[in-house]
Amino acid sequence: MLSAFARAFQTPDLRKKLLFTLGIMVLFRLGAHIPVPGVDFVAVNQCLKEGPNGLFGLVNLFSGGALLQLTIFALGIMPYITASIILQLLTVVIPRLEALKKEGQSGQAKITQYTRYLTIALAVLQGTGIVATASSGALFSGCVYANQVVPDQSVFRIATMVITMTAGTTMVMWLGELITDRGIGNGMSILIFTSIASGFPGSMWAIKLSGTIGDGWVEFFSVIAIGVIVVVLVIFVEQAQRRIPVQYAKRMIGRKAFGGTSTYIPLKVNQAGVIPVIFASSLLYIPALVAQLTSSEAGWATWIKANFVRGDHPLYMATYFVLIVFFAFFYVAISFNPEEVADNMKKYGGFIPGIRAGRPTAEYLNYVLTRITWPGSLYLGLIALIPMIALVAFNADQNFPFGGTSVLIVVGVGLETVKQIESQLQQRNYEGFLR
């Protein structure tokens, strides 16, 4: 990895792309520290010192801590992620979107435009919810300064805050597209990587300060050791794949034979990526959010607050694990269509050795995909439970630096970025060789 970056910096055009990407990342982190107009930043800091609110932990993780600080980039990239997931799910349901997906680059450009519109709409909705939650004091429940976070609650001030957050999300989306077009690619993923990685030093130091053995250094280095093990495990599983061999028959065109090549279909063990963890986390936030916003003292609300707010509760952990496994199978089922793959292979004369073309091929692909999704889903569930176990073992908060969503995204984006840099280096080396 380091050698790839070193060689990239020695190439002038790649060096410009890397420096441009780093500049955008710095600008993105700068915006995550500029408060929204109308927020009492002193009151916000006082509430943050009393302890973070775990209810909004997922959105706060993707915003790099900007959400609970109520900055202009408070919503971060989360509306774009939600919009992308919704469009991907609707592609399976709405024939028009499915037809656009099959049109290639022009259709994908249209879907991207729809994603932008939906992102802005979701940003307005989420921004209104966050501002209303902060105004009511529910954003920092239990903090004595919670009602002072938004001192002026006039309609004009609230509207200004919502518009500012929406504009911040639009700018984040634009910055991500700039990295994709003029940087090293994967702009949105790199911004998510920046948000999550920025919280690592603070989380690590908080674990050291809360430690009791050896002035906290034993816990500090124990977490680093756990982090190394988790990262190695994630890299191993994320790179693991089942390669299904595919043979293409020779076709005679005139007197020449074409085809006859051998290739394979790569089926990853973790075919769903981090999406099941996001789905499960979002679904588990809904009951706790409803109970908190309604301020109800009924039996159901008390039970939810006791069992589904703190991540160290056994019932919460078991439900979280089951939901991740379920969503892993659900997302793989809608994102990979064995019938479509089998039909395309049959159309171009491809077949799996020992398997008849058509329906038997689709059944075989579905069988293999189900077999490898089981270990992938169990792996996702176990990785996601690491921060909750750390909550008990190290007295860490629910944003444990080396667990769950954070490591999956950081490692995945890191591997993909290195692959892109290496592919661009290879293209330039080949051009130099041909010249």
Short mmCIF file of C-alpha atoms in Angstrom, two decimals:
data_model
loop_
_atom_site.label_atom_id
_atom_site.label_comp_id
_atom_site.label_asym_id
_atom_site.label_seq_id
_atom_site.Cartn_x
_atom_site.Cartn_y
_atom_site.Cartn_z
CA MET A 1 0.00 0.00 0.00
CA LEU A 2 2.74 2.46 0.96
CA SER A 3 4.73 1.58 -2.16
CA ALA A 4 1.68 2.33 -4.34
CA PHE A 5 1.32 5.79 -2.79
CA ALA A 6 5.08 6.42 -3.09
CA ARG A 7 5.07 5.54 -6.80
CA ALA A 8 1.90 7.63 -7.30
CA PHE A 9 3.61 10.71 -5.83
CA GLN A 10 6.48 10.21 -8.27
CA THR A 11 4.03 10.45 -11.20
CA PRO A 12 3.18 14.14 -11.89
CA ASP A 13 -0.50 13.79 -12.91
CA LEU A 14 -1.26 11.26 -10.16
CA ARG A 15 0.49 13.52 -7.65
CA LYS A 16 -1.85 16.35 -8.65
CA LYS A 17 -4.86 14.07 -8.20
CA LEU A 18 -3.70 12.94 -4.75
CA LEU A 19 -2.98 16.50 -3.59
CA PHE A 20 -6.36 17.65 -4.94
CA THR A 21 -8.08 14.83 -3.04
CA LEU A 22 -6.22 15.69 0.18
CA GLY A 23 -7.23 19.35 -0.23
CA ILE A 24 -10.91 18.40 -0.55
CA MET A 25 -10.61 16.17 2.54
CA VAL A 26 -9.15 19.08 4.54
CA LEU A 27 -11.98 21.37 3.35
CA PHE A 28 -14.52 18.71 4.29
CA ARG A 29 -13.13 18.41 7.82
CA LEU A 30 -13.03 22.20 8.15
CA GLY A 31 -16.74 22.42 7.41
CA ALA A 32 -17.40 19.78 10.07
CA HIS A 33 -16.26 22.30 12.73
CA ILE A 34 -18.23 25.40 11.63
CA PRO A 35 -21.43 25.64 13.73
CA VAL A 36 -24.84 26.28 12.19
CA PRO A 37 -26.14 29.85 12.75
CA GLY A 38 -28.40 29.99 15.81
CA VAL A 39 -26.65 27.28 17.84
CA ASP A 40 -25.16 27.96 21.26
CA PHE A 41 -21.81 26.25 20.74
CA VAL A 42 -20.87 26.58 24.44
CA ALA A 43 -23.99 24.63 25.47
CA VAL A 44 -23.26 22.00 22.80
CA ASN A 45 -19.72 21.47 24.12
CA GLN A 46 -21.00 21.19 27.69
CA CYS A 47 -23.46 18.49 26.66
CA LEU A 48 -20.78 16.63 24.69
CA LYS A 49 -18.53 16.62 27.77
CA GLU A 50 -21.28 14.91 29.77
CA GLY A 51 -21.26 12.02 27.32
CA PRO A 52 -22.34 11.37 23.71
CA ASN A 53 -25.89 10.37 22.86
CA GLY A 54 -25.68 6.82 21.50
CA LEU A 55 -29.10 7.08 19.85
CA PHE A 56 -27.70 9.12 16.95
CA GLY A 57 -24.39 7.25 16.88
CA LEU A 58 -24.64 5.96 13.30
CA VAL A 59 -25.34 9.35 11.71
CA ASN A 60 -22.74 10.95 13.99
CA LEU A 61 -20.21 8.33 12.85
CA PHE A 62 -20.77 9.09 9.15
CA SER A 63 -20.58 12.84 9.79
CA GLY A 64 -17.28 12.58 11.66
CA GLY A 65 -18.84 13.92 14.87
CA ALA A 66 -20.36 16.92 13.06
CA LEU A 67 -23.96 15.91 13.85
CA LEU A 68 -23.81 16.26 17.62
CA GLN A 69 -21.78 19.47 17.21
CA LEU A 70 -24.58 20.85 14.96
CA THR A 71 -22.22 22.15 12.28
CA ILE A 72 -22.96 23.06 8.64
CA PHE A 73 -21.94 19.52 7.60
CA ALA A 74 -23.99 17.96 10.43
CA LEU A 75 -25.89 15.60 8.12
CA GLY A 76 -22.70 14.66 6.31
CA ILE A 77 -23.01 12.10 3.55
CA MET A 78 -25.84 10.13 5.21
CA PRO A 79 -28.69 11.57 3.05
CA TYR A 80 -26.75 10.58 -0.09
CA ILE A 81 -26.17 7.06 1.26
CA THR A 82 -29.87 6.70 2.09
CA ALA A 83 -30.90 8.04 -1.33
CA SER A 84 -28.51 5.65 -3.12
CA ILE A 85 -29.86 2.66 -1.18
CA ILE A 86 -33.49 3.69 -1.86
CA LEU A 87 -32.82 4.08 -5.62
CA GLN A 88 -31.05 0.71 -5.69
CA LEU A 89 -34.02 -0.97 -4.01
CA LEU A 90 -36.53 0.83 -6.28
CA THR A 91 -34.61 -0.38 -9.35
CA VAL A 92 -35.85 -3.89 -8.59
CA VAL A 93 -39.46 -2.72 -8.14
CA ILE A 94 -39.94 0.02 -10.78
CA PRO A 95 -39.54 -1.17 -14.41
CA ARG A 96 -38.57 2.33 -15.62
CA LEU A 97 -35.54 2.44 -13.29
CA GLU A 98 -34.60 -1.11 -14.25
CA ALA A 99 -34.69 -0.10 -17.93
CA LEU A 100 -32.48 2.93 -17.19
CA LYS A 101 -29.98 0.69 -15.41
CA LYS A 102 -29.70 -1.51 -18.51
CA GLU A 103 -29.12 1.48 -20.83
CA GLY A 104 -25.53 1.79 -19.71
CA GLN A 105 -23.77 5.08 -19.05
CA SER A 106 -26.65 7.35 -20.13
CA GLY A 107 -29.14 5.49 -17.95
CA GLN A 108 -26.76 5.51 -15.01
CA ALA A 109 -26.35 9.30 -15.40
CA LYS A 110 -30.14 9.67 -15.17
CA ILE A 111 -30.27 7.51 -12.02
CA THR A 112 -27.45 9.61 -10.53
CA GLN A 113 -29.52 12.74 -11.19
CA TYR A 114 -32.52 11.18 -9.42
CA THR A 115 -30.22 10.31 -6.51
CA ARG A 116 -29.17 13.95 -6.20
CA TYR A 117 -32.77 15.18 -6.10
CA LEU A 118 -33.70 12.56 -3.50
CA THR A 119 -30.60 13.47 -1.47
CA ILE A 120 -31.71 17.11 -1.21
CA ALA A 121 -35.25 16.07 -0.23
CA LEU A 122 -33.94 13.72 2.45
CA ALA A 123 -31.53 16.41 3.69
CA VAL A 124 -34.45 18.80 4.21
CA LEU A 125 -36.39 16.07 6.03
CA GLN A 126 -33.48 14.94 8.20
CA GLY A 127 -32.33 18.51 8.86
CA THR A 128 -35.82 19.44 10.06
CA GLY A 129 -35.85 16.40 12.33
CA ILE A 130 -32.42 17.14 13.81
CA VAL A 131 -33.22 20.84 14.41
CA ALA A 132 -36.57 19.95 16.00
CA THR A 133 -34.86 17.36 18.20
CA ALA A 134 -32.17 19.86 19.25
CA SER A 135 -34.77 22.58 19.93
CA SER A 136 -36.78 20.27 22.20
CA GLY A 137 -33.66 19.23 24.13
CA ALA A 138 -34.02 15.57 23.09
CA LEU A 139 -30.76 15.57 21.10
CA PHE A 140 -28.81 15.62 24.38
CA SER A 141 -31.18 13.84 26.73
CA GLY A 142 -30.08 14.13 30.35
CA CYS A 143 -27.91 17.20 29.79
CA VAL A 144 -28.79 20.24 31.91
CA TYR A 145 -27.86 22.55 29.01
CA ALA A 146 -29.97 20.63 26.44
CA ASN A 147 -32.70 23.30 26.27
CA GLN A 148 -30.11 26.04 25.70
CA VAL A 149 -28.61 24.50 22.54
CA VAL A 150 -31.04 26.47 20.31
CA PRO A 151 -31.88 29.64 22.28
CA ASP A 152 -33.85 31.36 19.48
CA GLN A 153 -36.63 29.03 18.30
CA SER A 154 -38.42 31.41 15.95
CA VAL A 155 -39.65 30.13 12.57
CA PHE A 156 -37.07 32.22 10.69
CA ARG A 157 -34.17 30.90 12.79
CA ILE A 158 -35.30 27.26 12.50
CA ALA A 159 -35.75 27.64 8.72
CA THR A 160 -32.28 29.18 8.44
CA MET A 161 -30.75 26.23 10.30
CA VAL A 162 -32.53 23.67 8.10
CA ILE A 163 -31.52 25.49 4.89
CA THR A 164 -27.90 25.72 6.10
CA MET A 165 -27.75 21.98 6.85
CA THR A 166 -29.32 21.16 3.48
CA ALA A 167 -26.82 23.40 1.69
CA GLY A 168 -24.02 21.71 3.65
CA THR A 169 -25.19 18.28 2.47
CA THR A 170 -25.37 19.55 -1.13
CA MET A 171 -21.82 20.88 -0.86
CA VAL A 172 -20.60 17.56 0.59
CA MET A 173 -22.21 15.77 -2.36
CA TRP A 174 -20.47 18.20 -4.75
CA LEU A 175 -17.10 17.68 -3.03
CA GLY A 176 -17.48 13.93 -3.39
CA GLU A 177 -18.21 14.26 -7.11
CA LEU A 178 -15.17 16.53 -7.50
CA ILE A 179 -12.96 13.79 -6.03
CA THR A 180 -14.54 11.27 -8.39
CA ASP A 181 -14.03 13.46 -11.48
CA ARG A 182 -10.71 15.20 -10.76
CA GLY A 183 -9.24 13.18 -7.91
CA ILE A 184 -8.47 9.50 -7.47
CA GLY A 185 -12.11 8.35 -7.68
CA ASN A 186 -14.65 6.98 -5.19
CA GLY A 187 -15.37 10.48 -3.89
CA MET A 188 -18.30 9.64 -1.60
CA SER A 189 -16.48 6.65 -0.15
CA ILE A 190 -13.36 8.73 0.54
CA LEU A 191 -15.43 11.36 2.39
CA ILE A 192 -17.00 8.63 4.53
CA PHE A 193 -13.51 7.25 5.15
CA THR A 194 -12.36 10.75 6.23
CA SER A 195 -15.31 11.16 8.61
CA ILE A 196 -14.78 7.82 10.33
CA ALA A 197 -10.98 7.95 10.48
CA SER A 198 -11.08 11.44 12.01
CA GLY A 199 -12.75 10.02 15.12
CA PHE A 200 -10.12 7.32 15.76
CA PRO A 201 -7.58 9.44 17.74
CA GLY A 202 -10.24 10.92 20.03
CA SER A 203 -11.85 7.55 20.70
CA MET A 204 -8.51 5.93 21.44
CA TRP A 205 -7.51 8.70 23.86
CA ALA A 206 -10.91 8.49 25.59
CA ILE A 207 -10.30 4.78 26.20
CA LYS A 208 -6.88 5.59 27.67
CA LEU A 209 -8.36 8.25 30.00
CA SER A 210 -11.14 5.93 31.18
CA GLY A 211 -8.74 3.02 31.80
CA THR A 212 -7.76 1.90 35.29
CA ILE A 213 -4.87 -0.52 34.71
CA GLY A 214 -1.43 1.06 34.31
CA ASP A 215 -2.91 4.54 34.06
CA GLY A 216 -5.01 3.38 31.11
CA TRP A 217 -2.11 2.30 28.90
CA VAL A 218 -2.97 -1.42 29.23
CA GLU A 219 -6.46 -0.80 27.86
CA PHE A 220 -5.03 1.52 25.20
CA PHE A 221 -2.60 -1.05 23.77
CA SER A 222 -5.14 -3.86 24.21
CA VAL A 223 -7.55 -1.99 21.96
CA ILE A 224 -4.76 -1.45 19.39
CA ALA A 225 -4.02 -5.19 19.41
CA ILE A 226 -7.71 -5.98 18.97
CA GLY A 227 -7.84 -3.43 16.15
CA VAL A 228 -4.97 -5.08 14.28
CA ILE A 229 -6.63 -8.51 14.59
CA VAL A 230 -9.99 -7.16 13.42
CA VAL A 231 -8.45 -5.34 10.46
CA VAL A 232 -6.56 -8.48 9.35
CA LEU A 233 -9.77 -10.53 9.65
CA VAL A 234 -11.77 -7.96 7.68
CA ILE A 235 -9.14 -7.79 4.91
CA PHE A 236 -9.07 -11.60 4.68
CA VAL A 237 -12.86 -11.95 4.40
CA GLU A 238 -13.37 -8.90 2.16
CA GLN A 239 -10.86 -10.33 -0.34
CA ALA A 240 -12.32 -13.86 -0.15
CA GLN A 241 -14.41 -14.96 -3.10
CA ARG A 242 -15.73 -18.08 -4.78
CA ARG A 243 -14.71 -18.17 -8.44
CA ILE A 244 -17.17 -20.11 -10.61
CA PRO A 245 -15.49 -21.15 -13.89
CA VAL A 246 -17.24 -20.16 -17.13
CA GLN A 247 -16.35 -21.53 -20.56
CA TYR A 248 -17.39 -19.80 -23.79
CA ALA A 249 -17.84 -21.98 -26.87
CA LYS A 250 -16.09 -21.18 -30.14
CA ARG A 251 -18.14 -19.49 -32.83
CA MET A 252 -17.31 -19.68 -36.56
CA ILE A 253 -17.65 -16.39 -38.44
CA GLY A 254 -16.65 -17.05 -42.02
CA ARG A 255 -13.47 -19.09 -41.87
CA LYS A 256 -12.34 -17.71 -38.52
CA ALA A 257 -13.15 -19.04 -35.06
CA PHE A 258 -13.93 -16.61 -32.27
CA GLY A 259 -14.45 -17.25 -28.57
CA GLY A 260 -13.42 -20.36 -26.77
CA THR A 261 -12.12 -18.36 -23.80
CA SER A 262 -12.29 -19.31 -20.14
CA THR A 263 -13.20 -16.89 -17.37
CA TYR A 264 -14.95 -16.97 -14.01
CA ILE A 265 -17.75 -15.32 -12.02
CA PRO A 266 -16.36 -13.91 -8.73
CA LEU A 267 -18.86 -14.30 -5.87
CA LYS A 268 -17.61 -12.52 -2.77
CA VAL A 269 -18.15 -14.07 0.65
CA ASN A 270 -19.38 -10.68 1.86
CA GLN A 271 -21.44 -9.87 -1.22
CA ALA A 272 -23.62 -7.32 0.63
CA GLY A 273 -20.77 -5.18 2.01
CA VAL A 274 -21.67 -2.88 4.88
CA ILE A 275 -25.30 -2.33 3.79
CA PRO A 276 -26.84 -4.93 6.19
CA VAL A 277 -25.16 -3.24 9.17
CA ILE A 278 -26.57 0.15 8.11
CA PHE A 279 -30.05 -1.31 7.60
CA ALA A 280 -30.04 -3.10 10.97
CA SER A 281 -28.70 -0.06 12.84
CA SER A 282 -31.26 2.26 11.25
CA LEU A 283 -34.13 -0.09 12.02
CA LEU A 284 -33.09 -0.44 15.66
CA TYR A 285 -32.90 3.35 16.05
CA ILE A 286 -36.57 3.81 15.13
CA PRO A 287 -38.20 2.43 18.36
CA ALA A 288 -35.75 4.31 20.60
CA LEU A 289 -36.22 7.51 18.59
CA VAL A 290 -40.02 7.27 18.82
CA ALA A 291 -39.87 6.64 22.57
CA GLN A 292 -37.52 9.57 23.08
CA LEU A 293 -39.40 12.09 20.93
CA THR A 294 -42.82 11.23 22.38
CA SER A 295 -41.48 11.43 25.97
CA SER A 296 -44.02 8.78 26.87
CA GLU A 297 -43.94 7.04 30.25
CA ALA A 298 -46.10 4.13 29.13
CA GLY A 299 -45.02 0.54 29.61
CA TRP A 300 -43.89 0.08 26.00
CA ALA A 301 -41.75 3.23 26.08
CA THR A 302 -40.13 2.22 29.39
CA TRP A 303 -39.37 -1.25 28.01
CA ILE A 304 -37.80 0.21 24.83
CA LYS A 305 -35.66 2.66 26.83
CA ALA A 306 -34.46 -0.17 29.07
CA ASN A 307 -33.67 -2.66 26.28
CA PHE A 308 -33.09 -0.82 22.99
CA VAL A 309 -31.11 2.33 23.82
CA ARG A 310 -27.94 0.94 25.35
CA GLY A 311 -25.98 -1.35 23.06
CA ASP A 312 -24.71 -3.58 25.87
CA HIS A 313 -28.12 -5.15 26.56
CA PRO A 314 -28.27 -8.87 25.54
CA LEU A 315 -31.68 -8.46 23.85
CA TYR A 316 -30.40 -5.50 21.81
CA MET A 317 -27.28 -7.44 20.75
CA ALA A 318 -29.26 -10.56 19.79
CA THR A 319 -31.80 -8.53 17.77
CA TYR A 320 -28.99 -6.62 16.07
CA PHE A 321 -27.22 -9.84 15.07
CA VAL A 322 -30.39 -11.47 13.68
CA LEU A 323 -31.30 -8.34 11.68
CA ILE A 324 -27.82 -8.18 10.13
CA VAL A 325 -28.03 -11.82 9.01
CA PHE A 326 -31.53 -11.25 7.60
CA PHE A 327 -30.58 -8.07 5.70
CA ALA A 328 -27.44 -9.74 4.33
CA PHE A 329 -29.58 -12.39 2.60
CA PHE A 330 -32.19 -9.78 1.63
CA TYR A 331 -29.68 -7.43 -0.02
CA VAL A 332 -27.86 -10.24 -1.84
CA ALA A 333 -31.22 -11.47 -3.16
CA ILE A 334 -32.10 -8.08 -4.69
CA SER A 335 -28.62 -7.12 -5.90
CA PHE A 336 -27.60 -10.39 -7.62
CA ASN A 337 -30.04 -12.03 -10.03
CA PRO A 338 -28.96 -15.61 -10.92
CA GLU A 339 -31.61 -15.85 -13.68
CA GLU A 340 -30.31 -12.72 -15.39
CA VAL A 341 -26.69 -13.89 -15.17
CA ALA A 342 -27.64 -17.33 -16.53
CA ASP A 343 -29.59 -15.77 -19.45
CA ASN A 344 -26.66 -13.49 -20.36
CA MET A 345 -24.26 -16.44 -20.31
CA LYS A 346 -26.59 -18.47 -22.52
CA LYS A 347 -26.99 -15.54 -24.94
CA TYR A 348 -23.23 -15.29 -25.51
CA GLY A 349 -22.57 -19.02 -25.56
CA GLY A 350 -21.19 -19.34 -22.05
CA PHE A 351 -21.69 -22.28 -19.70
CA ILE A 352 -20.41 -23.62 -16.41
CA PRO A 353 -18.56 -26.94 -16.93
CA GLY A 354 -20.81 -29.79 -15.83
CA ILE A 355 -23.93 -27.57 -15.59
CA ARG A 356 -26.50 -27.21 -18.36
CA ALA A 357 -27.19 -23.69 -19.64
CA GLY A 358 -30.39 -21.89 -18.68
CA ARG A 359 -32.41 -22.76 -15.59
CA PRO A 360 -29.94 -25.36 -14.16
CA THR A 361 -27.22 -22.67 -14.26
CA ALA A 362 -29.46 -20.21 -12.39
CA GLU A 363 -30.26 -22.84 -9.75
CA TYR A 364 -26.59 -23.68 -9.34
CA LEU A 365 -25.62 -20.00 -8.94
CA ASN A 366 -28.40 -19.51 -6.38
CA TYR A 367 -27.22 -22.60 -4.48
CA VAL A 368 -23.59 -21.42 -4.35
CA LEU A 369 -24.61 -17.87 -3.44
CA THR A 370 -26.74 -19.09 -0.53
CA ARG A 371 -23.90 -21.29 0.75
CA ILE A 372 -21.32 -18.49 0.80
CA THR A 373 -23.75 -15.86 2.12
CA TRP A 374 -24.14 -17.76 5.40
CA PRO A 375 -20.52 -17.32 6.55
CA GLY A 376 -20.55 -13.76 5.14
CA SER A 377 -23.64 -12.77 7.13
CA LEU A 378 -22.35 -14.41 10.35
CA TYR A 379 -19.04 -12.58 9.89
CA LEU A 380 -20.86 -9.25 9.50
CA GLY A 381 -22.88 -9.92 12.65
CA LEU A 382 -19.82 -10.80 14.73
CA ILE A 383 -17.84 -7.78 13.49
CA ALA A 384 -20.77 -5.47 14.27
CA LEU A 385 -20.97 -6.80 17.84
CA ILE A 386 -17.35 -5.87 18.63
CA PRO A 387 -18.12 -2.28 19.77
CA MET A 388 -20.94 -3.56 21.98
CA ILE A 389 -18.62 -6.07 23.64
CA ALA A 390 -16.08 -3.27 24.06
CA LEU A 391 -18.80 -1.21 25.75
CA VAL A 392 -18.73 -3.77 28.55
CA ALA A 393 -15.04 -4.73 28.52
CA PHE A 394 -13.38 -1.31 28.12
CA ASN A 395 -16.14 1.06 29.20
CA ALA A 396 -15.99 2.54 25.68
CA ASP A 397 -18.84 4.31 23.97
CA GLN A 398 -20.84 2.76 21.15
CA ASN A 399 -18.48 4.32 18.56
CA PHE A 400 -15.65 1.96 19.50
CA PRO A 401 -12.90 2.82 16.99
CA PHE A 402 -12.11 -0.70 15.74
CA GLY A 403 -15.51 -2.24 15.41
CA GLY A 404 -18.45 -2.84 13.16
CA THR A 405 -19.30 -0.28 10.54
CA SER A 406 -16.17 1.83 10.99
CA VAL A 407 -13.59 -0.89 10.24
CA LEU A 408 -15.66 -2.38 7.39
CA ILE A 409 -15.84 0.98 5.64
CA VAL A 410 -12.28 2.11 6.38
CA VAL A 411 -10.73 -1.18 5.22
CA GLY A 412 -13.06 -1.50 2.20
CA VAL A 413 -12.43 2.05 0.99
CA GLY A 414 -8.70 1.73 1.65
CA LEU A 415 -8.43 -1.47 -0.41
CA GLU A 416 -10.51 -0.02 -3.26
CA THR A 417 -8.48 3.22 -3.33
CA VAL A 418 -5.18 1.34 -3.49
CA LYS A 419 -6.53 -0.82 -6.32
CA GLN A 420 -7.51 2.29 -8.27
CA ILE A 421 -4.10 3.90 -7.76
CA GLU A 422 -2.33 0.71 -8.86
CA SER A 423 -4.56 0.39 -11.95
CA GLN A 424 -3.77 3.98 -12.95
CA LEU A 425 -0.05 3.33 -12.41
CA GLN A 426 -0.24 0.24 -14.62
CA GLN A 427 -1.99 2.22 -17.38
CA ARG A 428 0.81 4.80 -17.36
CA ASN A 429 3.51 2.11 -17.34
CA TYR A 430 1.88 0.41 -20.31
CA GLU A 431 1.70 3.71 -22.20
CA GLY A 432 5.40 4.30 -21.55
CA PHE A 433 6.21 0.78 -22.74
CA LEU A 434 4.24 1.20 -25.97
CA ARG A 435 5.91 4.52 -26.68
#
